[in-house]
Short mmCIF file of C-alpha atoms in Angstrom, two decimals:
data_model
loop_
_atom_site.label_atom_id
_atom_site.label_comp_id
_atom_site.label_asym_id
_atom_site.label_seq_id
_atom_site.Cartn_x
_atom_site.Cartn_y
_atom_site.Cartn_z
CA MET A 1 15.48 55.91 -3.16
CA GLU A 2 12.56 55.08 -0.91
CA ARG A 3 10.11 55.61 -3.77
CA ARG A 4 12.06 53.26 -6.06
CA SER A 5 12.17 50.63 -3.33
CA ARG A 6 8.39 50.67 -2.95
CA LYS A 7 7.97 50.37 -6.70
CA ARG A 8 10.29 47.38 -6.80
CA ARG A 9 8.29 45.64 -4.08
CA ARG A 10 5.07 46.13 -6.04
CA THR A 11 6.53 44.22 -9.04
CA GLU A 12 7.09 41.09 -6.96
CA SER A 13 4.45 38.36 -7.05
CA PRO A 14 3.06 37.73 -3.55
CA LEU A 15 1.01 34.83 -4.94
CA LYS A 16 4.06 33.02 -6.28
CA SER A 17 5.90 33.66 -3.01
CA ARG A 18 3.11 32.05 -0.98
CA PHE A 19 3.05 28.98 -3.26
CA ASP A 20 6.83 28.47 -2.91
CA GLU A 21 6.47 28.61 0.87
CA PHE A 22 3.64 26.06 0.95
CA PRO A 23 4.59 23.35 3.54
CA THR A 24 6.22 20.41 1.76
CA ALA A 25 4.37 17.70 3.72
CA LEU A 26 1.01 19.34 3.03
CA LEU A 27 1.85 19.88 -0.63
CA ARG A 28 2.87 16.23 -1.02
CA SER A 29 -0.41 15.07 0.48
CA ILE A 30 -2.31 17.24 -2.01
CA PHE A 31 -0.24 16.22 -5.04
CA ASN A 32 -0.66 12.54 -4.24
CA ARG A 33 -4.39 12.91 -4.94
CA LEU A 34 -4.03 14.54 -8.35
CA ASN A 35 -4.20 12.71 -11.65
CA PHE A 36 -1.43 13.00 -14.19
CA ASN A 37 -2.89 15.96 -16.10
CA GLU A 38 -3.43 17.86 -12.85
CA LEU A 39 0.14 17.13 -11.76
CA VAL A 40 1.47 18.48 -15.05
CA GLN A 41 -0.62 21.62 -14.59
CA ALA A 42 0.46 22.11 -10.98
CA LYS A 43 4.14 21.75 -11.93
CA SER A 44 4.02 25.05 -13.80
CA VAL A 45 2.99 27.14 -10.77
CA CYS A 46 6.44 27.63 -9.21
CA CYS A 47 9.84 26.00 -8.79
CA SER A 48 9.08 23.98 -5.65
CA TRP A 49 5.85 22.64 -7.14
CA ASN A 50 7.68 21.66 -10.31
CA LEU A 51 10.32 19.69 -8.38
CA LEU A 52 7.75 17.79 -6.36
CA GLY A 53 5.59 17.19 -9.43
CA GLU A 54 8.57 15.73 -11.32
CA GLU A 55 9.22 13.34 -8.44
CA LEU A 56 5.61 12.14 -8.23
CA VAL A 57 5.15 11.76 -12.00
CA SER A 58 8.11 9.38 -12.02
CA ASN A 59 6.56 7.31 -9.18
CA ILE A 60 3.48 6.16 -11.13
CA PRO A 61 3.46 2.64 -12.68
CA TRP A 62 3.00 2.94 -16.44
CA LEU A 63 2.51 0.34 -19.17
CA MET A 64 4.37 1.60 -22.23
CA LEU A 65 2.41 0.76 -25.39
CA PRO A 66 2.88 0.96 -29.16
CA SER A 67 0.51 2.99 -31.31
CA LYS A 68 -2.94 1.38 -31.29
CA LYS A 69 -3.47 2.54 -34.87
CA GLN A 70 -0.21 1.01 -36.10
CA VAL A 71 -0.92 -2.28 -34.34
CA GLU A 72 -4.53 -2.68 -35.44
CA GLU A 73 -4.19 -1.41 -39.01
CA GLY A 74 -1.00 -3.36 -39.77
CA ASP A 75 -0.88 -6.92 -41.09
CA GLY A 76 1.90 -8.02 -38.71
CA THR A 77 4.56 -8.29 -41.41
CA ASP A 78 6.14 -4.84 -41.20
CA VAL A 79 6.54 -3.98 -37.53
CA ASP A 80 10.16 -2.84 -37.26
CA ASP A 81 9.21 0.80 -37.84
CA ASN A 82 6.59 0.65 -35.10
CA GLY A 83 7.45 2.53 -31.95
CA TYR A 84 6.11 3.16 -28.47
CA HIS A 85 3.48 5.87 -28.61
CA GLY A 86 1.57 5.94 -25.34
CA PHE A 87 1.43 5.09 -21.65
CA TRP A 88 -1.32 3.33 -19.71
CA ASN A 89 -1.57 4.90 -16.25
CA LEU A 90 -2.40 2.14 -13.79
CA ARG A 91 -3.55 4.47 -11.01
CA GLU A 92 -6.11 6.19 -13.26
CA ASN A 93 -6.88 3.38 -15.75
CA ARG A 94 -6.29 5.91 -18.50
CA LEU A 95 -4.25 5.96 -21.70
CA TYR A 96 -2.03 8.95 -22.41
CA SER A 97 -0.90 9.13 -26.03
CA LEU A 98 2.19 11.03 -27.12
CA LYS A 99 1.59 13.83 -29.60
CA THR A 100 5.21 13.49 -30.68
CA ALA A 101 7.16 10.37 -29.71
CA PRO A 102 10.95 10.62 -29.37
CA LYS A 103 12.89 8.87 -32.13
CA GLU A 104 14.38 6.50 -29.54
CA PHE A 105 10.96 4.87 -29.21
CA ARG A 106 10.95 3.94 -32.89
CA GLU A 107 14.56 3.48 -33.95
CA CYS A 108 16.04 1.70 -30.92
CA CYS A 109 15.30 -1.59 -29.19
CA CYS A 110 14.10 -1.40 -25.58
CA ILE A 111 16.19 -3.95 -23.63
CA GLY A 112 15.03 -3.22 -20.09
CA SER A 113 13.01 -1.20 -17.63
CA SER A 114 14.23 -0.60 -14.09
CA ARG A 115 13.56 1.85 -11.23
CA GLY A 116 11.57 4.22 -13.46
CA TRP A 117 14.19 4.26 -16.25
CA LEU A 118 14.22 2.59 -19.67
CA VAL A 119 17.28 0.95 -21.22
CA PHE A 120 17.65 1.09 -25.00
CA LEU A 121 20.15 -0.33 -27.46
CA GLN A 122 20.79 1.84 -30.49
CA GLU A 123 22.76 1.13 -33.64
CA ASN A 124 26.53 0.69 -33.33
CA THR A 125 25.77 -1.39 -30.21
CA VAL A 126 25.61 1.61 -27.88
CA PRO A 127 23.14 1.29 -24.96
CA PHE A 128 21.72 4.22 -23.02
CA LEU A 129 19.41 4.98 -20.10
CA PHE A 130 16.36 7.10 -20.79
CA ASN A 131 13.89 8.70 -18.39
CA PRO A 132 10.74 9.19 -20.51
CA PHE A 133 9.19 11.84 -18.26
CA LYS A 134 12.21 13.96 -17.45
CA GLN A 135 13.64 13.51 -20.97
CA VAL A 136 17.03 12.64 -19.48
CA LYS A 137 19.41 10.44 -21.47
CA ILE A 138 22.58 8.80 -20.09
CA GLN A 139 25.02 7.25 -22.56
CA LEU A 140 26.71 3.97 -21.63
CA PRO A 141 29.84 2.24 -23.01
CA SER A 142 29.48 0.21 -26.19
CA VAL A 143 28.68 -3.50 -25.87
CA ASP A 144 30.19 -4.44 -29.24
CA ARG A 145 32.85 -6.77 -27.80
CA LEU A 146 30.44 -8.15 -25.21
CA LEU A 147 27.97 -9.17 -27.93
CA GLY A 148 30.64 -10.06 -30.50
CA LEU A 149 29.23 -7.52 -32.97
CA LYS A 150 31.56 -5.53 -35.19
CA LYS A 151 28.66 -3.68 -36.84
CA MET A 152 25.02 -3.05 -36.00
CA VAL A 153 23.39 -0.57 -38.38
CA ARG A 154 19.69 0.10 -38.88
CA ASN A 155 18.62 -0.20 -42.54
CA ILE A 156 15.78 1.44 -44.42
CA ASP A 157 13.39 -1.40 -43.48
CA GLY A 158 13.99 -0.85 -39.77
CA GLU A 159 16.03 -4.03 -39.32
CA PHE A 160 19.58 -4.15 -37.97
CA GLU A 161 22.34 -5.24 -40.36
CA LEU A 162 24.98 -7.17 -38.43
CA ASP A 163 28.64 -8.06 -38.81
CA TYR A 164 30.62 -10.10 -36.30
CA PHE A 165 34.09 -10.22 -34.84
CA ASP A 166 36.00 -13.32 -35.93
CA SER A 167 36.38 -14.96 -32.55
CA GLU A 168 35.51 -18.23 -30.90
CA LYS A 169 33.13 -16.36 -28.60
CA GLY A 170 31.17 -14.89 -31.47
CA SER A 171 31.03 -18.17 -33.39
CA ARG A 172 28.89 -19.78 -30.66
CA ARG A 173 26.00 -17.45 -31.39
CA PHE A 174 23.47 -17.18 -34.16
CA ARG A 175 25.02 -15.26 -37.03
CA PHE A 176 22.17 -13.42 -38.73
CA LYS A 177 23.18 -11.02 -41.48
CA SER A 178 20.24 -8.90 -40.38
CA CYS A 179 17.68 -9.23 -37.63
CA PRO A 180 14.37 -7.58 -36.74
CA LYS A 181 14.42 -5.12 -33.89
CA GLN A 182 12.83 -7.52 -31.39
CA ARG A 183 15.22 -10.37 -32.24
CA VAL A 184 17.90 -8.25 -30.61
CA ARG A 185 16.12 -9.01 -27.33
CA GLU A 186 15.94 -12.72 -28.10
CA CYS A 187 19.57 -13.31 -29.04
CA PHE A 188 21.67 -10.50 -27.60
CA ILE A 189 20.28 -8.76 -24.48
CA GLN A 190 17.41 -10.39 -22.62
CA LYS A 191 17.18 -8.09 -19.57
CA ALA A 192 18.79 -4.95 -18.17
CA ILE A 193 18.37 -3.76 -14.56
CA LEU A 194 19.78 -0.92 -12.46
CA THR A 195 21.45 -1.44 -9.09
CA LYS A 196 19.94 1.86 -7.91
CA LYS A 197 18.25 4.94 -9.36
CA PRO A 198 20.65 7.32 -11.17
CA GLU A 199 20.77 10.74 -9.55
CA ASN A 200 21.81 13.86 -11.46
CA ASN A 201 23.44 11.67 -14.14
CA ASN A 202 26.51 10.92 -11.98
CA GLY A 203 25.42 9.02 -8.87
CA ASN A 204 26.89 5.71 -7.77
CA TYR A 205 24.77 3.23 -9.68
CA GLY A 206 25.37 0.29 -11.95
CA LEU A 207 23.65 -1.53 -14.81
CA VAL A 208 23.50 -5.33 -15.10
CA LEU A 209 22.84 -7.10 -18.40
CA LEU A 210 21.59 -10.64 -18.93
CA CYS A 211 22.87 -11.30 -22.45
CA ASN A 212 23.96 -13.65 -25.22
CA ASN A 213 21.05 -16.09 -25.07
CA SER A 214 20.93 -15.65 -21.27
CA GLU A 215 24.31 -17.34 -20.89
CA GLU A 216 26.34 -14.33 -19.74
CA ILE A 217 25.94 -11.57 -17.15
CA ALA A 218 27.78 -8.25 -17.49
CA TYR A 219 28.09 -5.32 -15.09
CA HIS A 220 28.84 -1.65 -15.69
CA ALA A 221 29.60 0.72 -12.79
CA SER A 222 28.80 4.39 -13.33
CA GLY A 223 31.91 6.45 -13.95
CA SER A 224 33.73 3.60 -15.70
CA ASN A 225 34.02 3.03 -19.45
CA TYR A 226 33.94 -0.77 -19.54
CA TRP A 227 31.80 -3.83 -18.85
CA THR A 228 32.79 -6.60 -16.44
CA VAL A 229 31.73 -10.11 -17.49
CA LEU A 230 30.93 -12.10 -14.36
CA GLU A 231 32.12 -15.64 -13.73
CA VAL A 232 28.98 -17.75 -13.90
CA SER A 233 28.42 -21.40 -13.01
CA HIS A 234 24.94 -22.43 -14.17
CA PRO A 235 23.92 -20.77 -17.45
CA PRO A 236 21.48 -20.11 -19.00
CA TYR A 237 19.66 -17.79 -16.60
CA GLN A 238 16.00 -16.91 -16.27
CA ASP A 239 16.11 -13.70 -14.22
CA ILE A 240 18.43 -11.28 -12.41
CA LEU A 241 17.69 -9.18 -9.33
CA CYS A 242 19.55 -6.36 -7.59
CA HIS A 243 18.80 -5.74 -3.93
CA GLY A 244 21.04 -3.67 -1.71
CA ASN A 245 24.59 -4.14 -2.97
CA TYR A 246 23.91 -7.68 -4.12
CA LEU A 247 23.12 -9.21 -7.50
CA TYR A 248 21.12 -12.45 -7.63
CA ALA A 249 20.95 -14.64 -10.75
CA LEU A 250 18.31 -17.38 -11.12
CA SER A 251 19.27 -20.18 -13.52
CA ASP A 252 17.29 -22.74 -15.48
CA ASN A 253 18.26 -25.45 -12.98
CA ASN A 254 16.83 -23.46 -10.02
CA SER A 255 20.20 -22.35 -8.67
CA ILE A 256 20.85 -18.87 -7.31
CA GLU A 257 24.24 -17.22 -7.59
CA VAL A 258 24.99 -14.09 -5.56
CA TRP A 259 27.61 -11.38 -6.13
CA ASP A 260 28.59 -8.39 -4.00
CA LEU A 261 28.83 -5.48 -6.45
CA HIS A 262 30.69 -3.16 -4.03
CA ILE A 263 28.75 -0.22 -5.49
CA GLY A 264 30.97 2.82 -5.60
CA ASP A 265 34.30 1.17 -6.37
CA GLY A 266 33.38 -1.11 -9.28
CA ARG A 267 34.60 -4.38 -7.69
CA VAL A 268 32.54 -7.57 -8.11
CA GLU A 269 32.89 -10.48 -5.67
CA LYS A 270 31.01 -13.77 -5.82
CA LYS A 271 29.48 -14.65 -2.45
CA SER A 272 27.46 -17.83 -2.88
CA ASP A 273 26.18 -20.44 -5.32
CA ILE A 274 23.32 -22.66 -4.17
CA VAL A 275 21.23 -25.18 -6.13
CA PHE A 276 17.72 -25.55 -4.71
CA ARG A 277 15.28 -28.40 -5.12
CA PHE A 278 12.63 -27.48 -7.67
CA PRO A 279 9.18 -27.21 -6.02
CA ASP A 280 7.26 -30.50 -6.31
CA ARG A 281 3.93 -28.89 -7.16
CA SER A 282 5.31 -26.99 -10.14
CA LEU A 283 7.31 -30.01 -11.31
CA GLU A 284 4.20 -32.20 -11.24
CA LYS A 285 2.24 -29.58 -13.17
CA LEU A 286 4.95 -29.30 -15.81
CA ASN A 287 5.19 -33.09 -16.22
CA SER A 288 1.44 -33.34 -16.75
CA LEU A 289 1.48 -30.59 -19.40
CA ARG A 290 4.99 -30.97 -20.83
CA ASP A 291 3.76 -31.33 -24.42
CA VAL A 292 1.59 -28.21 -24.38
CA CYS A 293 3.34 -25.62 -22.22
CA THR A 294 6.63 -24.04 -21.20
CA MET A 295 7.73 -22.23 -18.02
CA ARG A 296 9.47 -19.00 -17.14
CA PHE A 297 10.97 -18.14 -13.74
CA TYR A 298 11.30 -14.82 -11.91
CA LEU A 299 13.11 -13.74 -8.77
CA VAL A 300 11.42 -11.02 -6.69
CA GLU A 301 12.33 -9.31 -3.41
CA SER A 302 9.21 -8.61 -1.33
CA CYS A 303 9.26 -7.11 2.18
CA GLY A 304 12.62 -8.77 2.91
CA ASP A 305 11.53 -12.15 1.49
CA LEU A 306 12.94 -13.75 -1.64
CA LEU A 307 10.17 -14.99 -3.95
CA PHE A 308 10.40 -17.56 -6.74
CA VAL A 309 7.66 -17.06 -9.35
CA VAL A 310 6.84 -19.80 -11.86
CA ARG A 311 4.89 -18.76 -14.96
CA PHE A 312 3.16 -21.40 -17.10
CA ILE A 313 2.67 -20.47 -20.76
CA GLY A 314 0.56 -22.59 -23.08
CA ASP A 315 2.30 -23.10 -26.43
CA TYR A 316 -1.03 -22.92 -28.28
CA VAL A 317 -4.12 -21.67 -26.44
CA ASP A 318 -7.60 -21.56 -28.00
CA TRP A 319 -9.93 -18.59 -27.54
CA ASP A 320 -11.71 -20.36 -24.64
CA GLY A 321 -8.44 -21.06 -22.78
CA THR A 322 -8.03 -24.68 -23.92
CA LEU A 323 -4.39 -25.83 -24.15
CA LEU A 324 -3.65 -27.41 -27.52
CA SER A 325 -0.75 -29.35 -29.00
CA GLU A 326 0.75 -28.59 -32.39
CA TYR A 327 -1.13 -31.58 -33.81
CA ASP A 328 -4.44 -30.01 -32.72
CA LEU A 329 -3.78 -27.05 -35.02
CA LEU A 330 -4.08 -29.18 -38.16
CA THR A 331 -7.30 -28.76 -40.13
CA GLU A 332 -8.76 -30.36 -43.25
CA ASP A 333 -7.22 -27.51 -45.21
CA CYS A 334 -3.54 -28.11 -44.54
CA ASN A 335 -2.66 -24.73 -46.10
CA HIS A 336 -4.57 -22.91 -43.36
CA PRO A 337 -3.86 -24.45 -39.94
CA LYS A 338 -5.66 -23.16 -36.89
CA VAL A 339 -3.99 -20.09 -35.36
CA CYS A 340 -3.74 -20.24 -31.56
CA PRO A 341 -1.21 -17.92 -29.92
CA TYR A 342 0.81 -18.81 -26.84
CA ARG A 343 -0.74 -17.49 -23.62
CA THR A 344 -0.03 -17.47 -19.88
CA PHE A 345 -2.57 -19.52 -17.92
CA LEU A 346 -1.09 -20.12 -14.46
CA PHE A 347 1.36 -18.84 -11.84
CA HIS A 348 2.89 -20.48 -8.78
CA VAL A 349 4.68 -18.39 -6.13
CA TYR A 350 7.14 -19.62 -3.49
CA LYS A 351 9.03 -17.98 -0.63
CA MET A 352 12.56 -18.90 0.39
CA ASP A 353 12.94 -20.57 3.79
CA PHE A 354 16.49 -19.50 4.59
CA LYS A 355 16.83 -21.92 7.53
CA GLU A 356 15.85 -25.00 5.54
CA LEU A 357 17.10 -23.58 2.21
CA LYS A 358 13.95 -24.61 0.37
CA TRP A 359 11.02 -22.99 -1.43
CA VAL A 360 7.73 -22.78 0.50
CA GLU A 361 4.52 -22.33 -1.48
CA MET A 362 2.49 -19.14 -1.00
CA ASP A 363 -1.30 -19.26 -1.37
CA THR A 364 -1.64 -15.49 -1.22
CA LEU A 365 0.44 -12.35 -1.65
CA GLY A 366 -1.63 -10.47 0.92
CA ASP A 367 -1.80 -6.79 0.02
CA ARG A 368 1.15 -7.11 -2.38
CA ALA A 369 1.17 -7.17 -6.18
CA LEU A 370 3.98 -8.42 -8.43
CA PHE A 371 5.08 -7.02 -11.79
CA VAL A 372 6.98 -9.42 -14.06
CA GLY A 373 8.01 -9.53 -17.71
CA GLY A 374 10.65 -7.64 -19.64
CA ASN A 375 10.95 -5.18 -16.76
CA GLN A 376 12.79 -5.55 -13.46
CA SER A 377 10.71 -8.00 -11.39
CA VAL A 378 9.24 -6.07 -8.45
CA SER A 379 6.75 -6.31 -5.58
CA VAL A 380 4.68 -3.29 -4.51
CA SER A 381 2.19 -2.50 -1.78
CA THR A 382 -1.34 -2.08 -3.13
CA ARG A 383 -2.09 0.24 -0.20
CA CYS A 384 -0.04 2.81 -2.11
CA LEU A 385 -1.94 2.21 -5.37
CA LEU A 386 -5.69 2.10 -4.96
CA ASN A 387 -6.24 0.89 -8.53
CA CYS A 388 -3.62 -1.83 -8.17
CA GLU A 389 -5.26 -5.12 -7.17
CA LYS A 390 -3.86 -6.98 -4.19
CA ASP A 391 -2.80 -10.61 -4.44
CA CYS A 392 -2.29 -10.23 -8.19
CA ILE A 393 0.53 -10.66 -10.68
CA TYR A 394 0.75 -8.08 -13.47
CA PHE A 395 2.61 -9.63 -16.39
CA SER A 396 3.79 -8.57 -19.83
CA ASP A 397 5.09 -10.63 -22.74
CA ASP A 398 8.77 -11.60 -22.51
CA CYS A 399 8.74 -14.74 -24.67
CA TRP A 400 11.41 -13.30 -26.95
CA GLU A 401 11.99 -16.66 -28.67
CA LYS A 402 8.29 -16.93 -29.64
CA MET A 403 7.52 -13.36 -30.72
CA GLU A 404 8.85 -13.82 -34.24
CA GLU A 405 7.38 -17.30 -34.83
CA ASP A 406 4.26 -15.99 -36.55
CA TYR A 407 3.23 -12.68 -38.10
CA LEU A 408 -0.22 -13.02 -36.50
CA TYR A 409 0.90 -12.88 -32.87
CA GLY A 410 3.72 -11.84 -30.54
CA GLY A 411 3.89 -9.27 -27.74
CA HIS A 412 0.25 -9.98 -26.85
CA ASP A 413 0.71 -12.13 -23.70
CA MET A 414 -0.07 -9.64 -20.94
CA GLY A 415 -2.69 -9.46 -18.21
CA ILE A 416 -3.50 -9.69 -14.52
CA TYR A 417 -3.47 -13.04 -12.70
CA ASN A 418 -5.21 -13.40 -9.32
CA LEU A 419 -3.21 -15.82 -7.18
CA SER A 420 -6.11 -16.63 -4.80
CA ASP A 421 -8.77 -17.67 -7.33
CA GLY A 422 -6.64 -18.32 -10.44
CA SER A 423 -8.58 -15.88 -12.59
CA LEU A 424 -7.09 -13.95 -15.50
CA LYS A 425 -8.15 -10.64 -16.99
CA PRO A 426 -6.68 -8.21 -19.52
CA ILE A 427 -4.87 -4.96 -18.73
CA TYR A 428 -5.24 -3.21 -22.07
CA GLU A 429 -6.68 -4.80 -25.20
CA PHE A 430 -5.79 -4.53 -28.87
CA SER A 431 -7.85 -6.07 -31.67
CA SER A 432 -4.64 -7.70 -32.99
CA ASP A 433 -2.38 -10.26 -31.31
CA LYS A 434 0.71 -8.94 -33.13
CA ILE A 435 1.74 -6.13 -30.78
CA GLN A 436 5.15 -4.74 -31.62
CA PRO A 437 7.13 -3.41 -29.93
CA PRO A 438 5.87 -5.46 -26.97
CA PRO A 439 4.27 -3.55 -24.08
CA CYS A 440 6.63 -2.93 -21.18
CA TRP A 441 6.07 -1.90 -17.56
CA ILE A 442 7.82 1.21 -16.25
CA ILE A 443 7.89 0.61 -12.50
CA PRO A 444 9.36 3.16 -10.07
CA ASP A 445 12.04 2.31 -7.54
CA PRO A 446 10.40 -0.30 -5.23
CA ALA A 447 11.67 1.59 -2.16
CA ILE A 448 9.50 4.55 -3.16
CA MET A 449 6.44 2.42 -3.94
CA ASN A 450 6.28 0.60 -0.63
CA MET A 451 5.08 3.37 1.68
CA GLU A 452 1.90 3.21 3.77
CA SER A 453 -1.18 5.13 2.63
CA TYR A 454 -2.73 8.15 4.33
CA ARG A 455 -6.11 9.87 4.25
CA PHE A 456 -6.72 12.52 1.60
CA VAL A 457 -8.38 15.73 2.67
CA ALA A 458 -7.04 18.35 0.27
CA ILE A 459 -6.97 19.22 -3.41
CA VAL A 460 -5.42 21.89 -5.66
CA HIS A 461 -6.72 23.20 -8.97
CA THR A 462 -4.67 25.24 -11.44
CA LYS A 463 -5.34 26.52 -14.91
CA TYR A 464 -1.83 26.00 -16.31
CA SER A 465 -1.27 23.22 -18.84
CA THR A 466 2.31 23.52 -20.04
CA SER A 467 4.91 20.81 -19.45
CA PRO A 468 8.66 20.83 -20.03
CA GLY A 469 8.53 17.11 -20.91
CA PHE A 470 6.20 15.17 -23.19
CA GLN A 471 2.92 16.60 -24.39
CA PHE A 472 0.00 14.23 -23.86
CA LYS A 473 -3.55 14.04 -25.10
CA GLN A 474 -6.26 12.41 -23.01
CA ASP A 475 -7.91 9.31 -24.51
CA SER A 476 -10.48 8.40 -21.86
CA ASN A 477 -12.27 9.71 -18.81
CA PRO A 478 -10.21 9.74 -15.62
CA LYS A 479 -10.86 7.91 -12.40
CA LEU A 480 -9.35 9.93 -9.57
CA LEU A 481 -8.10 7.07 -7.40
CA ILE A 482 -4.64 8.03 -6.22
CA PRO A 483 -3.10 7.06 -2.86
CA SER A 484 -1.27 8.99 -0.20
CA GLU A 485 1.65 8.26 2.10
CA THR A 486 1.12 9.36 5.74
CA GLU A 487 -1.94 10.12 7.84
CA VAL A 488 -2.36 13.84 8.44
CA GLY A 489 -5.23 16.12 9.40
CA ILE A 490 -5.63 18.88 6.85
CA SER A 491 -8.46 21.26 6.02
CA MET A 492 -9.80 21.51 2.45
CA TYR A 493 -7.77 23.88 0.30
CA LEU A 494 -9.00 25.27 -3.00
CA ILE A 495 -6.41 27.40 -4.78
CA LYS A 496 -6.89 28.89 -8.23
CA THR A 497 -4.04 30.58 -10.09
#
């Protein structure tokens, strides 16, 4: 018996045992300095490394992009079969392309991005949550009655064929017999946000939809099989925000309505409804440019403050940034007018003064950065993301009503705006301005992103390269600029497996 026992001990892996017992705080400090490929490699070492690697992979801001080849080789007329095919890693300034994209990225319409999860709407009006890195999918109740759609079926051309319920509610909406994939976002569901991050598929979370031309807000509590349509007072709405147990809705007339979602029991209770004076500076700017621009509004929670973000979008912007009117597009050849896509050229940011109940202008965001667009509007600390620029607004295209105006542009209006000096620069460039489906930010839960940074003094190398999730190929050279979370004193570790 003693001989067999010794033999059994020799078959155990002492190396694997030591890795599993590696101190969690030390391991986290090491992993926070690895790029994405290195994290994927380290995940395969042992169970504890895999769990931590999964957590950290989901905490990186990503810009989800369509296939560069499809975008640049297409003529802009047949984009409904295009799908998301890669992710731009903000921390590394590197593109990771998918070797094989899931069918959801091509066949379904992305209707939201919140707390590291994507929200899609598939045919038969069934939405679902999708974690692109863990490959986890959570089905949600149908929204057929909410949208007034009896049928929503994807045809061979990639468009959705529609049929409607015969009701007064449905008759108020556009009644297309078929619609392109992105028109679903324009007419039916404009934004989808989570109340909190789903845990193990059955945690207490909820999903809020801004829908039906931004005139209605609906709420689904996990564990239920229905949607609750909220009583609203000032439609249409520009943005929705979940913070704590509360839902905030920002309307066109600068009012904010607040509901207590009572997360866990499914009840919804309206708490307040306040109409604020629109900021004078932004109103003056709009009046001076009313014929050449439009505005979009966002509501962002930042370090306990409530921010009001005003985005100015030129209706027609020349290559040098000049704002043009529709008349300026006319040329001597009336069959070929000048093509000038809409573009963002300015942001104003305000903070709520809760004592005076008014918006106070902010000249700087300090070390914060904002992410706005089709995703949940969030604020993050740039001390946690060394490649994320402070005092900047990262924006993506959410002009759903303009994306289908022309086959030469749409989905292109994305970039980085510096609030201090007013400068603009691109995030990721295509040679075409018709970018479909439109790029979308995948931003982790803001609570995870807003930790202080610490000093890096350790690194791990492994030779493994397998991943239980997506398989990626590297498209550019990495820049190893990844932050940490707490200051610790650690010696250099070099571990090869």
